[in-house]
Short mmCIF file of C-alpha atoms and ligand atoms in Angstrom, two decimals:
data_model
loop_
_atom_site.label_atom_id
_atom_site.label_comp_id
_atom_site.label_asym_id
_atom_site.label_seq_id
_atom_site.Cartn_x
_atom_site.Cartn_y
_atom_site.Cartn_z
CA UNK A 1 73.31 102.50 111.09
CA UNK A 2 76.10 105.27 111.49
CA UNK A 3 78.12 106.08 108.84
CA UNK A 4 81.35 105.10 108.19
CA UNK A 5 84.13 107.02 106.78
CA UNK A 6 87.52 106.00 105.39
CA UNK A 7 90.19 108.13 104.94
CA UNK A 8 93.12 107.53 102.45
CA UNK A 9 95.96 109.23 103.60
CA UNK A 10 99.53 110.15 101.71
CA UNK A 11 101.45 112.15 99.65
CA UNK A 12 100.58 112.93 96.08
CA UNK A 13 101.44 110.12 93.67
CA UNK A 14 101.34 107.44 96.80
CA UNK A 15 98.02 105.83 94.78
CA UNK A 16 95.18 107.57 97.06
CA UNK A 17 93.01 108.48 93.95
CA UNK A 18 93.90 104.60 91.66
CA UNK A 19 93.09 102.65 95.19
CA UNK A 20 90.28 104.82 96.20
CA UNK A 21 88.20 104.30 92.95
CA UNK A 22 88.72 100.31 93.19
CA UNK A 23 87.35 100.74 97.05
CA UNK A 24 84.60 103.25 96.41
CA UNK A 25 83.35 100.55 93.87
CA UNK A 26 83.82 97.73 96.27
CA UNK A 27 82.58 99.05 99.48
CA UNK A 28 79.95 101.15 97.38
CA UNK A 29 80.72 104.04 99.24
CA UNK A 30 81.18 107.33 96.95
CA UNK A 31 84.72 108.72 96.41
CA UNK A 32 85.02 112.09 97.58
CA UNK A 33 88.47 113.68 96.20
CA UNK A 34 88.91 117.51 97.19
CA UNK A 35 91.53 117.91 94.63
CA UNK A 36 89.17 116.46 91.68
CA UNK A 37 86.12 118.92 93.06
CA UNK A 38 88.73 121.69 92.95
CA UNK A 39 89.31 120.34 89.40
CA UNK A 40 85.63 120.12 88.25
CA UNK A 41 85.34 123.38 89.32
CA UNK A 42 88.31 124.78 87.40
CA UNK A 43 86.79 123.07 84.45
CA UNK A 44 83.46 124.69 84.75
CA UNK A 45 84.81 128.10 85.50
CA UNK A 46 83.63 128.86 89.28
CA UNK A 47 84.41 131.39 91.42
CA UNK A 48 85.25 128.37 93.81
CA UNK A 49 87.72 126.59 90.57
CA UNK A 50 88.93 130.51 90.32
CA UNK A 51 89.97 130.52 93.70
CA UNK A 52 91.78 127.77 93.77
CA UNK A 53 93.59 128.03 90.65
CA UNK A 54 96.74 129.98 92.18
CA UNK A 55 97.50 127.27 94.81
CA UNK A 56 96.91 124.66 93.01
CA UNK A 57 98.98 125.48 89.58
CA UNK A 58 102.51 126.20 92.13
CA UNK A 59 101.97 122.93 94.48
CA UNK A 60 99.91 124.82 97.81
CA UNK A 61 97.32 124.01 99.53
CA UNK A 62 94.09 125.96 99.09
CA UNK A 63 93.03 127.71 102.59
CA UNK A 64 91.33 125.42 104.98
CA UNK A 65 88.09 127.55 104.84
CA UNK A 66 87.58 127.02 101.11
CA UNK A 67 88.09 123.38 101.27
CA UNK A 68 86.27 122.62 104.46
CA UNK A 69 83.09 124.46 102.69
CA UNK A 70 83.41 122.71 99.56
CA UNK A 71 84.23 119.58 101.66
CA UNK A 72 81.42 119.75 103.71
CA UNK A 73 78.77 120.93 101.10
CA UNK A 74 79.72 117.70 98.86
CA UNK A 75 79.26 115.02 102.16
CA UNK A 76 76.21 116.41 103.00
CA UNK A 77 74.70 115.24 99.88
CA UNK A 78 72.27 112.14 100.40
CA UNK A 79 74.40 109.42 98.57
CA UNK A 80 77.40 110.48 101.46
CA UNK A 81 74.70 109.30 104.27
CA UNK A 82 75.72 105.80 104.20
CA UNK A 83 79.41 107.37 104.55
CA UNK A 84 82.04 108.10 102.03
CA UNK A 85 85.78 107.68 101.47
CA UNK A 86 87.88 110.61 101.36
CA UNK A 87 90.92 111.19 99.40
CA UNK A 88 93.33 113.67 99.66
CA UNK A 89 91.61 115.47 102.57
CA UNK A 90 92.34 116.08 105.38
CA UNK A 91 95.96 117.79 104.17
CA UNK A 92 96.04 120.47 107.18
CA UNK A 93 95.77 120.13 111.43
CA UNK A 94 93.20 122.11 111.36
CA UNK A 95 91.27 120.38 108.51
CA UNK A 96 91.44 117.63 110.95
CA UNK A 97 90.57 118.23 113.63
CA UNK A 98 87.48 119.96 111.59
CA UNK A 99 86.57 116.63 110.09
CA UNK A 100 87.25 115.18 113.33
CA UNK A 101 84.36 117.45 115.03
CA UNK A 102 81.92 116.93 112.68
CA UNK A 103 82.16 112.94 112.61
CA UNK A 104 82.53 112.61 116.18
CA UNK A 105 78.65 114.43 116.31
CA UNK A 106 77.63 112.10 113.61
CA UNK A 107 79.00 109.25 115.54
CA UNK A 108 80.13 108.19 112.67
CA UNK A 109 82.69 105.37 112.42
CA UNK A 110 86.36 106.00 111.09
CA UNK A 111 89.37 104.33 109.57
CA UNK A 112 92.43 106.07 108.44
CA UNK A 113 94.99 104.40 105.88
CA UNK A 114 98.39 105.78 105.30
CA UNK A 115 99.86 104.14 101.83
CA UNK A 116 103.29 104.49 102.74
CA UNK A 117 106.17 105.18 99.42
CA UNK A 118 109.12 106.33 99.37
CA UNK A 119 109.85 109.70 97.90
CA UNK A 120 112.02 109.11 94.96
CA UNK A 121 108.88 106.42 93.71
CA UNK A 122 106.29 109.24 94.33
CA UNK A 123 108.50 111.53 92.12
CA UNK A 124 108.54 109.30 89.24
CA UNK A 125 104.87 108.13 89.83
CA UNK A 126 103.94 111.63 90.06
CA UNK A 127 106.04 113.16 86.86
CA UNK A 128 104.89 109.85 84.11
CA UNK A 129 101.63 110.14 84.95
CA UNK A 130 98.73 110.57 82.58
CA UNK A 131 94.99 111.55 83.61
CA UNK A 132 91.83 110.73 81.28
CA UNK A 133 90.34 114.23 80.19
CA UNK A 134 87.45 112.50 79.89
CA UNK A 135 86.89 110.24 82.48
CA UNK A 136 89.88 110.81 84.45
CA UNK A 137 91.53 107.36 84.60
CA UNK A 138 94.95 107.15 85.38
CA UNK A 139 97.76 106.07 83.30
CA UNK A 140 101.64 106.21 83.38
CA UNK A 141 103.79 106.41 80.71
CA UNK A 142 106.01 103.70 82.22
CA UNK A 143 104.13 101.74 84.74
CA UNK A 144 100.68 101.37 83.09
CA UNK A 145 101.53 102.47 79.45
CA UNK A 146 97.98 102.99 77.88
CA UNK A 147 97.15 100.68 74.69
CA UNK A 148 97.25 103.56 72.22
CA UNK A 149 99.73 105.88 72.43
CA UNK A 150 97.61 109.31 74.46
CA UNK A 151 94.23 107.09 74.61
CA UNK A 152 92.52 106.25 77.85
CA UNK A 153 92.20 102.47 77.63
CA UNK A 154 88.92 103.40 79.08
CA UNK A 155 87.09 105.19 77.16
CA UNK A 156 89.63 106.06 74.59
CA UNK A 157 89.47 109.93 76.13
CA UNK A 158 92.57 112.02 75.62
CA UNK A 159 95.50 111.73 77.97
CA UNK A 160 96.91 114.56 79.22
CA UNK A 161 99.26 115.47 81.68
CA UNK A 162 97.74 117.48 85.50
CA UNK A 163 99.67 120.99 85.50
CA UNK A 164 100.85 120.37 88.77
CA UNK A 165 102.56 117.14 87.94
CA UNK A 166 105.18 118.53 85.87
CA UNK A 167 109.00 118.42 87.82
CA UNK A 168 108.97 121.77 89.40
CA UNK A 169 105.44 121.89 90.89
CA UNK A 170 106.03 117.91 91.88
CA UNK A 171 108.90 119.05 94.04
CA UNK A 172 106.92 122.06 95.85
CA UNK A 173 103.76 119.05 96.65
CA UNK A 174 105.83 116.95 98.27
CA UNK A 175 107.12 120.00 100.38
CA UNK A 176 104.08 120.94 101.30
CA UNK A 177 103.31 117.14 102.07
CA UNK A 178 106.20 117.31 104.59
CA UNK A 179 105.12 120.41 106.17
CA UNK A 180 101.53 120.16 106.79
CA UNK A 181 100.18 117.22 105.76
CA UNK A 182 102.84 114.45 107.23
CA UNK A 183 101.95 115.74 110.75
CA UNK A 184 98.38 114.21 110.65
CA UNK A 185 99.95 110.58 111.12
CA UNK A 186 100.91 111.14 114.62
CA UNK A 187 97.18 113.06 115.11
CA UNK A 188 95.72 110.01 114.20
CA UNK A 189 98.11 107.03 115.31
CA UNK A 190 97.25 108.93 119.00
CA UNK A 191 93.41 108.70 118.11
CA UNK A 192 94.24 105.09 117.45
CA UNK A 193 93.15 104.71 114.56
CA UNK A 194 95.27 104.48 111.73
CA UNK A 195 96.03 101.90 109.61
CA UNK A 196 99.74 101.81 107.41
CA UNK A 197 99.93 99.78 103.99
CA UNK A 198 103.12 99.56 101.59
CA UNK A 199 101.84 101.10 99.17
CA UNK A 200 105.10 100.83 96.87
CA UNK A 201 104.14 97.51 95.24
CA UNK A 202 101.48 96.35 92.69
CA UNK A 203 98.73 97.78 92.87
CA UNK A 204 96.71 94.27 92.99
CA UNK A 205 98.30 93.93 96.07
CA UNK A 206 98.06 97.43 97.86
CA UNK A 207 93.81 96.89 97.00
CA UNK A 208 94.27 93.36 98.91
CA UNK A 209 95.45 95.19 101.53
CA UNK A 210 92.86 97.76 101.86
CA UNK A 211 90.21 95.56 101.24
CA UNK A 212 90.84 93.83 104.15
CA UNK A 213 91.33 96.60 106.48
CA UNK A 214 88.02 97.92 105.13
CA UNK A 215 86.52 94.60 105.56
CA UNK A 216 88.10 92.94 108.25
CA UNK A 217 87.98 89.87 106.39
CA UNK A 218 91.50 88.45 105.35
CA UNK A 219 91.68 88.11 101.49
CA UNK A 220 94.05 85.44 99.55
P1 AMP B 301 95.25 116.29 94.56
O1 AMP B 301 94.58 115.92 93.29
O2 AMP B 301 94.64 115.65 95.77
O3 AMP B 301 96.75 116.12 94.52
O4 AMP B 301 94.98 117.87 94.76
C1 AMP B 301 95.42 118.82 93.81
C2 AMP B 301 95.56 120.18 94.47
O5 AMP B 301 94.30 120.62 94.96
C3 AMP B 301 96.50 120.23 95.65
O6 AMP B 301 97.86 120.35 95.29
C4 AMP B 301 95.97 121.47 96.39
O7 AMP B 301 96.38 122.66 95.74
C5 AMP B 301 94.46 121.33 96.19
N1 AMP B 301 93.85 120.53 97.28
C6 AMP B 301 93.25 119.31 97.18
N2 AMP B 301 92.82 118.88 98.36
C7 AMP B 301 93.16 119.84 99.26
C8 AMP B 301 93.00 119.97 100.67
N3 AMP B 301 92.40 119.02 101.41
N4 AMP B 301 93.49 121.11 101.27
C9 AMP B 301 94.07 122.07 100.53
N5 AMP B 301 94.27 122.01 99.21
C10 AMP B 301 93.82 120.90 98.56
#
């Protein structure tokens, strides 16, 4: 069977990485996240996590060569050969239409779902949050307060908040979201096939939606 590939497309704090775990599980497909590589890579030291450091701690993108190698390394690891869903790549045109190259040999089959919020949400979403150190689970401070006060409900891991999600670097991602990333909806709605989900509601709800875009079956 060809693989199939989902793509979960959006700006930072929109719910990409929250929905994509819930699917990855569901659809057991693996969840491939270029910005948590980048992280796990930071963590362990690599020249790769040293690379990336810069343009990740001021809210740019890290050059479409050292993502699409990192990228493409990770999905051609055996567990990806059923297919895989991505999250937070592709961010560039050129990352794109990269991607688009490579699954188009592998006639592989392809969904793209934008999770549409407004701006002012994503701010807020983006500056309360609170990431697992542990196990990176999300949390917010307002929205999905954890049970004890900077404990992952989880795996009680400490809570901490991403560099890049404090105000200042917030603002520049969602500038560079406007200029590079936004133009991949209209590359894809003219490949036909993207997919748009309001993603500024519960998050029950967003996963109903997805699931049944993913699934094709409707779901009450
Ligand atoms: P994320 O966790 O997806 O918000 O990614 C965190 C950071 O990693 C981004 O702000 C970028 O600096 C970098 N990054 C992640 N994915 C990409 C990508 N596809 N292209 C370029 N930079 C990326």
């Amino acid at each position: 069977m060809n693989a199939r590939v989902i793509i979960l497309f959006g700006a930072p704090g929109g719910g990409k990485g929250t929905q994509a775990t819930r699917l990855s599980a569901e659809l057991k497909l693996p969840h491939v996240s270029t910005g948590d590589l980048f992280r796990e890579n930071l963590a362990q030291g690599t020249a790769l996590g040293l690379r990336a450091k810069s343009f990740m701690e001021s809210g740019k993108l890290v050059p479409d060569d050292v993502v699409l190698d990192m990228l493409f390394d990770r999905v051609a690891r055996p567990d990806c050969k059923q297919g895989y869903l991505l999250d937070g790549f592709p961010r560039t045109l050129p990352q794109a239409a990269a991607l688009d190259a490579r699954l188009a040999a592998a006639k592989a089959s392809v969904q793209v779902i934008h999770l549409k919020v407004p701006e002012s949400v994503l701010v807020e979403r983006l500056v309360g949050r609170r990431t697992c150190k542990q196990c990176g689970n999300i949390h917010h401070v307002k929205f999905s307060a954890p049970k004890a006060a900077g404990r992952c409900d989880k795996c009680n891991g400490e809570l901490e908040q991403r560099r890049d999600d404090s105000p200042d670097v917030v603002t520049k991602r969602l500038a560079t979201y406007r200029a590079e990333t936004q133009p991949l909806e209209g590359h894809y709605k003219q490949a036909g096939i993207l997919h748009e989900v309001d993603g500024n509601r519960p998050a029950d709800e967003v996963f109903k939606a997805l699931k049944q875009i993913a699934t094709g079956v409707e779901v009450r």
